[in-house]
Tab-separated table of C-alpha atoms and ligand atoms in Angstrom:
chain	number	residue	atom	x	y	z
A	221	UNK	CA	-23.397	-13.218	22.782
A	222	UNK	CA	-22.685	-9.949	24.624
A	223	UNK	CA	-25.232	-8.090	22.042
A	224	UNK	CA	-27.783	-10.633	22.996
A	225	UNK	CA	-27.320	-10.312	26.331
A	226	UNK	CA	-28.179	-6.594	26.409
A	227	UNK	CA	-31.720	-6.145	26.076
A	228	UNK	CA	-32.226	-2.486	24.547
A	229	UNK	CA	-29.597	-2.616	22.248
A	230	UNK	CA	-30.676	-5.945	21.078
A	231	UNK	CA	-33.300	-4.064	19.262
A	232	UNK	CA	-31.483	-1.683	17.485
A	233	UNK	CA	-29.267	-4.422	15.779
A	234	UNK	CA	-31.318	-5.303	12.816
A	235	UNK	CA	-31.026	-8.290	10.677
A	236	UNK	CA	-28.968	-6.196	8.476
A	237	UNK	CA	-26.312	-5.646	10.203
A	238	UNK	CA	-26.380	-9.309	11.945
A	239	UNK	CA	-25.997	-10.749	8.546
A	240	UNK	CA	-23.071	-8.471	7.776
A	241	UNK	CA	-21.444	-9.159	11.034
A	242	UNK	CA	-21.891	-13.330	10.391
A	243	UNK	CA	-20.419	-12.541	6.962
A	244	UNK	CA	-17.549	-10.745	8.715
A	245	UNK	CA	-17.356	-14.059	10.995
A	246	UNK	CA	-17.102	-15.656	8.223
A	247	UNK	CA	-14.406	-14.332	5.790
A	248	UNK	CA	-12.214	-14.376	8.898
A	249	UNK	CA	-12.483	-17.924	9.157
A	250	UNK	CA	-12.146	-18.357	5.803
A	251	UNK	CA	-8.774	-16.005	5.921
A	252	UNK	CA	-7.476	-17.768	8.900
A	253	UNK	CA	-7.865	-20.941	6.966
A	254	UNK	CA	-6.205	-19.706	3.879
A	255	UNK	CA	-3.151	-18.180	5.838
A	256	UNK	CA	-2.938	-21.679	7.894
A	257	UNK	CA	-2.653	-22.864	4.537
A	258	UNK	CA	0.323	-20.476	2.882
A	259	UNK	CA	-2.732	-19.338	0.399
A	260	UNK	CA	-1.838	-15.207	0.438
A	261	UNK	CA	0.196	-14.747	-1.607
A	262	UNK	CA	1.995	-10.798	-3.017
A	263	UNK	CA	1.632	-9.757	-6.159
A	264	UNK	CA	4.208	-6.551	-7.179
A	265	UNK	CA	3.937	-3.240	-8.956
A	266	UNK	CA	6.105	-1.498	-10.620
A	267	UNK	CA	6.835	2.455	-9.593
A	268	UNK	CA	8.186	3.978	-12.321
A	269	UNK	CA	10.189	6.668	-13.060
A	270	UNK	CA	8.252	8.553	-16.356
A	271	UNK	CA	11.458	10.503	-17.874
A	272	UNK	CA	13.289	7.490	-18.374
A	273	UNK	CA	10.249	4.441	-17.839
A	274	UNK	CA	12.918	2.833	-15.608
A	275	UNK	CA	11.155	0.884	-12.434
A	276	UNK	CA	12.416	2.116	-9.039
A	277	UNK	CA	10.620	0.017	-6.802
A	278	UNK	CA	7.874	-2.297	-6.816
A	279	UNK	CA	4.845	-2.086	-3.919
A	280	UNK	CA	4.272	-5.589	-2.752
A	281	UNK	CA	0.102	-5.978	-2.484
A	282	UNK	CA	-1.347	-9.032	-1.233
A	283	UNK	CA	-3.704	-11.415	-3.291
A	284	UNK	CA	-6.146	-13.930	-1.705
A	285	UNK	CA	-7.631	-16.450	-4.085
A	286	UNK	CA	-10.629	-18.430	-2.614
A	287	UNK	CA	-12.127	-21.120	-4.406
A	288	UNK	CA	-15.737	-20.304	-3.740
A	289	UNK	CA	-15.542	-16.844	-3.346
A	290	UNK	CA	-12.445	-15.881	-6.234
A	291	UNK	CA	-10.170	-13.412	-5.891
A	292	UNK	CA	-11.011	-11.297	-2.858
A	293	UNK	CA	-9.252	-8.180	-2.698
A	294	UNK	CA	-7.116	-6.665	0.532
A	295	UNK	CA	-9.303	-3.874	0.327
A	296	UNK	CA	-11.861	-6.381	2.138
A	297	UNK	CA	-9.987	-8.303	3.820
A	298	UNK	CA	-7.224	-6.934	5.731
A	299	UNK	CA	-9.894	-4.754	7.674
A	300	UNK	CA	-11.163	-7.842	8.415
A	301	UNK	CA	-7.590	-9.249	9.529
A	302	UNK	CA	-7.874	-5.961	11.684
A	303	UNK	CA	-10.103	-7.408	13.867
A	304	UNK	CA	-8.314	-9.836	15.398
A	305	UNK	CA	-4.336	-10.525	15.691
A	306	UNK	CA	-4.610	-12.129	12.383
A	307	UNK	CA	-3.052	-9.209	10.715
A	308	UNK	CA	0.085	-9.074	13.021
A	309	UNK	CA	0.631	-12.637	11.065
A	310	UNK	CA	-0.220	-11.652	7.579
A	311	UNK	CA	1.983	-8.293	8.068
A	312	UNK	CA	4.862	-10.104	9.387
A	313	UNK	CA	4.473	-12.687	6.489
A	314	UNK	CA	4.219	-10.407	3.978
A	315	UNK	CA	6.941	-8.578	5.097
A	316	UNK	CA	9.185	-11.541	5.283
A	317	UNK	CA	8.648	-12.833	1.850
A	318	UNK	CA	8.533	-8.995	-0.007
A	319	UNK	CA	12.333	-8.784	0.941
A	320	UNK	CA	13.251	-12.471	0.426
A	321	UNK	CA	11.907	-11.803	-3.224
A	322	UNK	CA	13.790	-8.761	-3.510
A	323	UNK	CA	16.925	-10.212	-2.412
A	324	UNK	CA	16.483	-11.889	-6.280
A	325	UNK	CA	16.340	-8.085	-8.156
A	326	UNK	CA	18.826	-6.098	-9.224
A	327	UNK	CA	20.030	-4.230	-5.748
A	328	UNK	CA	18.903	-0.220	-7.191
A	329	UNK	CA	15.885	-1.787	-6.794
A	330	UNK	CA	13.417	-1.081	-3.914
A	331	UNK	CA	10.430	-2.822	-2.162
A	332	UNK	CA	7.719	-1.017	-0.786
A	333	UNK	CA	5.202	-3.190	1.817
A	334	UNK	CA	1.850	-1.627	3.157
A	335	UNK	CA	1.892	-1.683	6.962
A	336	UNK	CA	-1.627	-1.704	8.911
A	337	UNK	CA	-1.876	1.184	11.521
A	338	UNK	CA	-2.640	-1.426	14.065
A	339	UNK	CA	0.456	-3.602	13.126
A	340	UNK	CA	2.717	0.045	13.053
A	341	UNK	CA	1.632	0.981	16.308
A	342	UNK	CA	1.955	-2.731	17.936
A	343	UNK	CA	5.185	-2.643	20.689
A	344	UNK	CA	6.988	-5.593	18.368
A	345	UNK	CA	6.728	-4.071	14.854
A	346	UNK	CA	10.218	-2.739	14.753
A	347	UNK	CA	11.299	-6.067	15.674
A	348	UNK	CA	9.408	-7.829	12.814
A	349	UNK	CA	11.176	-5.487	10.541
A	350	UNK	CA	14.573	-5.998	11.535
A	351	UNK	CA	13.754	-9.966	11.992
A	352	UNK	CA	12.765	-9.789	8.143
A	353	UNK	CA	15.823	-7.768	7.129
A	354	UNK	CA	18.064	-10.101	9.111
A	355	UNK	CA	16.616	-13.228	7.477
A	356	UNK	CA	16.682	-12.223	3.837
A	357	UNK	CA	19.452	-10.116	4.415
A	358	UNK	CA	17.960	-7.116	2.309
A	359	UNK	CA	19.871	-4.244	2.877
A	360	UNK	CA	17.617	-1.906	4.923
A	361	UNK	CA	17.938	1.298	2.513
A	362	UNK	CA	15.950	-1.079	-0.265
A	363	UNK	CA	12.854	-1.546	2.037
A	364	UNK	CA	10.165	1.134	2.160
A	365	UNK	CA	7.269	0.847	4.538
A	366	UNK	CA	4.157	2.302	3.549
A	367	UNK	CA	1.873	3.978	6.179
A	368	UNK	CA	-1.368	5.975	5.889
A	369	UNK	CA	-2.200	9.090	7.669
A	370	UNK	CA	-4.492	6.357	10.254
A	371	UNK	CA	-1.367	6.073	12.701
A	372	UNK	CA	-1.409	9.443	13.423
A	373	UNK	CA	-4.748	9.539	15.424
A	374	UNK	CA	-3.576	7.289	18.110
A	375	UNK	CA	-0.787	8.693	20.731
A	376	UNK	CA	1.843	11.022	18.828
A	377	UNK	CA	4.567	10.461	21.081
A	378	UNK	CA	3.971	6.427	20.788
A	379	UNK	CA	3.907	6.964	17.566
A	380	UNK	CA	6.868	9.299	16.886
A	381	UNK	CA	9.044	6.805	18.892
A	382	UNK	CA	8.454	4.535	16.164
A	383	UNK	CA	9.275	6.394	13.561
A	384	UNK	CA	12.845	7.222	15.095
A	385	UNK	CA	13.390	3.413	15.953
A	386	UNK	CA	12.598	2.850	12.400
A	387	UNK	CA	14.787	5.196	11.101
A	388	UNK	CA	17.320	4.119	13.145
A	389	UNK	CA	17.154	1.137	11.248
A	390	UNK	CA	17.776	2.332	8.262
A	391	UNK	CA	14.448	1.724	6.200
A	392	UNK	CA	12.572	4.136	4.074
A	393	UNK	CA	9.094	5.543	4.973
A	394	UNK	CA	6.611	6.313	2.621
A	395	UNK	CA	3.117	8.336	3.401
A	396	UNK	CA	0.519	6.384	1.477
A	397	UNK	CA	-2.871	7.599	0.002
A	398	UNK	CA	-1.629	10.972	1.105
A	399	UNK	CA	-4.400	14.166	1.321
A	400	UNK	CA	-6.971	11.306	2.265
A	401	UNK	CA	-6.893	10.861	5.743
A	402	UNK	CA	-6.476	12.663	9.081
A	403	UNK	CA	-6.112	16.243	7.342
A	404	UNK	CA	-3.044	17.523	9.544
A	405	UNK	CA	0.036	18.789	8.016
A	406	UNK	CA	1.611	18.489	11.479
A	407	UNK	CA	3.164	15.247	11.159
A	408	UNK	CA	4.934	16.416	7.989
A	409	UNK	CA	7.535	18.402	10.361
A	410	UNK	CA	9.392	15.912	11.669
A	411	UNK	CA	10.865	14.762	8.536
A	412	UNK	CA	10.163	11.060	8.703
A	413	UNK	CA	8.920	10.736	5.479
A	414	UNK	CA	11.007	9.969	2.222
A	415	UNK	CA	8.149	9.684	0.068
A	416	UNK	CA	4.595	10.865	-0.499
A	417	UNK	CA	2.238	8.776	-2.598
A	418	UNK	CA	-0.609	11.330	-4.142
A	419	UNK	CA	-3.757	9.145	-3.558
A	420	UNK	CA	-5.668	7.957	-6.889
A	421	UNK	CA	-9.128	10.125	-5.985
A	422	UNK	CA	-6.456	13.191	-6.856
A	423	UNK	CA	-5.405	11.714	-10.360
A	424	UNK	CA	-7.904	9.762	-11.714
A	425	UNK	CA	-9.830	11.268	-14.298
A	426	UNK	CA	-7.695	14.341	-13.645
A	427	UNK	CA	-7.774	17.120	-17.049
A	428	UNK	CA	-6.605	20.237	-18.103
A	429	UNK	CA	-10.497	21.115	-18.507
A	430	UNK	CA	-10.567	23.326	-15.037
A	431	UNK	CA	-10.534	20.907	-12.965
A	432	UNK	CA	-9.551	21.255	-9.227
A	433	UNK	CA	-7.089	18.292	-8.727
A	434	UNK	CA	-4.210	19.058	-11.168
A	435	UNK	CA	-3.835	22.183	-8.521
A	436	UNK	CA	-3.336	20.157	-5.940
A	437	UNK	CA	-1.367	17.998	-7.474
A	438	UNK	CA	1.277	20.690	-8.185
A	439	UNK	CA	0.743	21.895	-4.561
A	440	UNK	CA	1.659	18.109	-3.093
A	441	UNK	CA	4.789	18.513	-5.452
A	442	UNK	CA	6.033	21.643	-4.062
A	443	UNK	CA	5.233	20.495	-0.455
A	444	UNK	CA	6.994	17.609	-1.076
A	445	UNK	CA	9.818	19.224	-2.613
A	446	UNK	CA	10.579	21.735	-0.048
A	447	UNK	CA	10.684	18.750	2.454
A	448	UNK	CA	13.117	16.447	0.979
A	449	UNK	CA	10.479	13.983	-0.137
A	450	UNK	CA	10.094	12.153	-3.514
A	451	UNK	CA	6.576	12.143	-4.816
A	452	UNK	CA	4.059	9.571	-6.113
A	453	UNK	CA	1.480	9.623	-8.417
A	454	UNK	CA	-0.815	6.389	-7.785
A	455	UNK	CA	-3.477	5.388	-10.186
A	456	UNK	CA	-2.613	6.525	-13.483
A	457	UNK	CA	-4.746	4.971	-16.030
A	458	UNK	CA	-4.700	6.994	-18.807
A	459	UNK	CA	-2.201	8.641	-21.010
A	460	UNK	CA	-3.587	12.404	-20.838
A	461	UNK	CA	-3.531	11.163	-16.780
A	462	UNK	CA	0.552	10.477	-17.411
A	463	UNK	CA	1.033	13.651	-19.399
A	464	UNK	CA	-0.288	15.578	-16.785
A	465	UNK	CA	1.325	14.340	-13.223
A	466	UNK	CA	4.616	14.503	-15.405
A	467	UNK	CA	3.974	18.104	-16.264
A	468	UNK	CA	3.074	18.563	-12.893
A	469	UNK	CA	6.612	16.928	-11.890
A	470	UNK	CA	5.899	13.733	-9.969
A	471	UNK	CA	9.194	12.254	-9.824
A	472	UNK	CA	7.471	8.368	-9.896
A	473	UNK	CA	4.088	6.930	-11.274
A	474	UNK	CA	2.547	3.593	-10.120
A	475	UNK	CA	-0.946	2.442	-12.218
A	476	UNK	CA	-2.144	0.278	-15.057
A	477	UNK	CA	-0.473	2.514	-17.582
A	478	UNK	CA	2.712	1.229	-16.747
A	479	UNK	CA	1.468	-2.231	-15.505
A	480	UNK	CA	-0.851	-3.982	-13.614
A	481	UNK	CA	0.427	-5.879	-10.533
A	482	UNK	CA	2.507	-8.766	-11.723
A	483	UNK	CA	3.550	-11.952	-9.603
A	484	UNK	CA	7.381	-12.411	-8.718
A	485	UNK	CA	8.139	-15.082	-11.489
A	486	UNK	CA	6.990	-12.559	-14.221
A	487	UNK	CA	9.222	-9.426	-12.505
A	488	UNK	CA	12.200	-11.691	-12.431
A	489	UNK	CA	11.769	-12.791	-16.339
A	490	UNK	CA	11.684	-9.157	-17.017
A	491	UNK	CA	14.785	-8.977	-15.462
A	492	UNK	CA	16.151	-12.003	-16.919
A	493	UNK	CA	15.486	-10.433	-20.404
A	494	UNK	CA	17.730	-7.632	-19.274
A	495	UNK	CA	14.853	-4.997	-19.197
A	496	UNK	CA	14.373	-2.878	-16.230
A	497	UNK	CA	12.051	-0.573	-18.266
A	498	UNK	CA	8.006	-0.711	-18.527
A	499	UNK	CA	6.435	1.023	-21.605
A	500	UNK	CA	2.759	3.443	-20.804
A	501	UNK	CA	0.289	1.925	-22.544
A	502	UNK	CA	-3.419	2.748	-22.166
A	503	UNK	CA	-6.117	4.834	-23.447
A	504	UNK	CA	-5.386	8.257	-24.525
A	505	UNK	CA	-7.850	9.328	-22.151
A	506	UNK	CA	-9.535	8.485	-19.051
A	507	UNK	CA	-12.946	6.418	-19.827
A	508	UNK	CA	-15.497	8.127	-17.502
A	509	UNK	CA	-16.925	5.117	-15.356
B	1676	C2E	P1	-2.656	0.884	-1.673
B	1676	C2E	O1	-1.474	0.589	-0.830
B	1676	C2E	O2	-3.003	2.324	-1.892
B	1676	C2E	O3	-2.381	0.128	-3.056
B	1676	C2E	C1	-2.756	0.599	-4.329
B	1676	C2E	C2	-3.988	-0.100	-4.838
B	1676	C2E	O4	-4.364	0.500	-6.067
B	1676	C2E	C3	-3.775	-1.577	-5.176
B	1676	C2E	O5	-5.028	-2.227	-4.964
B	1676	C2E	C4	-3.471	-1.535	-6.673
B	1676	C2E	O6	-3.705	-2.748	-7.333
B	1676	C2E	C5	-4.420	-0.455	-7.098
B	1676	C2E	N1	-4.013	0.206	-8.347
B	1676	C2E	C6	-2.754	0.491	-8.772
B	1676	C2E	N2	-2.762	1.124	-9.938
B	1676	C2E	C7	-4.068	1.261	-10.294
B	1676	C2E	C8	-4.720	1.855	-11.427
B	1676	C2E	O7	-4.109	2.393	-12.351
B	1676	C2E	N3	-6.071	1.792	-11.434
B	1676	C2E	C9	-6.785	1.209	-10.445
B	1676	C2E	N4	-8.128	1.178	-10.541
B	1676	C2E	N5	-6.204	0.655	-9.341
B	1676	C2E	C10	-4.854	0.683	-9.292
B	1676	C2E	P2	-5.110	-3.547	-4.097
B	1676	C2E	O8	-3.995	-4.457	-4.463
B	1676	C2E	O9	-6.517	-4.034	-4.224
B	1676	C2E	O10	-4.840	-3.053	-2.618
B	1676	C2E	C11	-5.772	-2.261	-1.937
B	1676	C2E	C12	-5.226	-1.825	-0.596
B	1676	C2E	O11	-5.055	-2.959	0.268
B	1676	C2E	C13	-3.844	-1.182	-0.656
B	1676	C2E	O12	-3.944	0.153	-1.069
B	1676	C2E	C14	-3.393	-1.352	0.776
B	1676	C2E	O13	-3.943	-0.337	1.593
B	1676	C2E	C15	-4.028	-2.690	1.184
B	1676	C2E	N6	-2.996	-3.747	1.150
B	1676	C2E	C16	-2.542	-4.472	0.107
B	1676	C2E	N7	-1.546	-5.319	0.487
B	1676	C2E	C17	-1.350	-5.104	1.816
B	1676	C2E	C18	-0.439	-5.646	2.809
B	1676	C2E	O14	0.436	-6.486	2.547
B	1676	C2E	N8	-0.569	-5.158	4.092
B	1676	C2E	C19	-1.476	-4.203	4.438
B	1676	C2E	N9	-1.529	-3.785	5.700
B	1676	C2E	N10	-2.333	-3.671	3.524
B	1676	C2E	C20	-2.267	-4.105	2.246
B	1677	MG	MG1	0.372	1.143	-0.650
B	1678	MG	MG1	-2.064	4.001	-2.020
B	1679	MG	MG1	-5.268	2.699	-0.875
């Protein structure tokens, strides 16, 4: 290989790190195989509005079940599908099948599917998206894309373009994991944003008690707010954690309080039964780990 090949900086690359990189090797294989096979498959999650417990929208999040390994979570692998083209395919499929299934909801109801920076910033992505509203025929005001602060370190202007072709479209764009990332309020300006989802490390665990990250939860509110942007609270566990981002006026809340995510035959019973409502229900407080 090319590392081989390079004397000095053979040395440098331990067995450590070769036995990571082989495992790397590996679970790509293993994901190409299982995406050869139709074997990713989305599970959905409710985002619920906590006045009323109605569901808004539901975040499409990909599962991988392999029979060695188990469940292996996105987490791992789509950096992995990162590497390689592979995730331009697993986007694209994901996409198509999040708004086929919500074709089969009621039609207030939204779908939110993570986008990889490197698929976002690919010269075909706004393609893919209006190929996937065209075949499911999902009006494009109930898709959502969710990006994370990642695209904007590559080329602004690139990236910017996007954002206006997507727009022009007519989906929804949602800033994911938001106060994580590239730490620039910049990109807020333009106004391409409809929603901001206040990352987990900001709620979970979050008290009363004089702690630090109720304040800036009530600070991504009101910066939020005075943009025109509907706000997210992801993560919430427990139900001091509810009390609290409602208090602090998140309009929506997404986490195991409300539910877990749930595969599409059990969101369509739900709806079958007439119910678009999930009930909190989880510990009073938040079990230090
Ligand atoms: P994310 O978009 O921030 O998704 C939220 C993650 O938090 C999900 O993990 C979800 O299951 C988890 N979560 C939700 N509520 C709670 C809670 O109350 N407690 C805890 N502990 N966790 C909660 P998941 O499904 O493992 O996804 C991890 C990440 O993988 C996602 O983060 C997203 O960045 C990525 N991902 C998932 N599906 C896709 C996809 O289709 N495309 C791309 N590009 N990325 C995806
Ligand atoms: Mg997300
Ligand atoms: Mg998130
Ligand atoms: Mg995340």
């Amino acid at each position: 290989s090319a590392k081989e090949t390079r004397g000095g900086t053979f040395c440098f690359f331990t067995s450590e790190l070769r036995d990571a990189a082989s495992k790397t090797a590996m679970l790509g294989e293993r994901l190409r195989d299982a995406v050869d096979r139709g074997e990713l498959k989305l599970a959905y999650q409710p985002l619920v509005d906590p006045l009323t417990n109605e569901v808004k929208c539901f975040e499409a999040l990909l599962r991988w079940h392999d029979e060695d390994e188990g469940d292996i979570s996105p987490a791992q692998f789509i950096p992995v599908a990162e590497n390689d083209d592979l995730i331009i395919r697993i986007g694209e499929m994901a996409l198509k099948q999040a708004c086929m299934d919500a074709l089969s909801w009621p039609d207030t109801i939204r779908v939110a599917v993570n986008v990889s920076a490197k698929q976002f910033i690919r010269p075909g992505y706004r393609k893919a998206v209006a190929a996937a509203l065209q075949a499911s025929g999902l009006p494009p005001g109930r898709l959502e894309l969710e990006i994370t602060e990642s695209v904007f370190v590559g080329d602004l202007e690139t990236v910017d373009a996007i954002f206006r072709d997507l727009k022009k479209l007519g989906v929804r764009l949602s800033l994911d994991d938001f106060g994580t990332g590239y730490s620039s309020l910049g990109y807020l300006k333009h106004g391409h944003f409809n929603k901001i989802k206040i990352d987990q490390s900001f709620v979970r665990g979050c008290t009363e008690n004089g702690d630090t990250n109720p304040a800036i939860i009530t600070a991504i509110v009101a910066l939020a707010k005075a943009l025109g942007m509907e706000t997210v609270a992801e993560g919430v566990e427990a139900m001091d954690e509810l009390e609290l981002v409602k208090a602090r006026g998140a309009d929506l809340v997404q986490g195991y309080i409300f539910s877990r995510p749930i595969t599409q035959d059990q969101v369509l019973a739900q709806f079958a039964e007439g119910s678009n409502m999930f009930r909190p229900s989880g510990p009073p407080r938040h079990r230090a780990e």
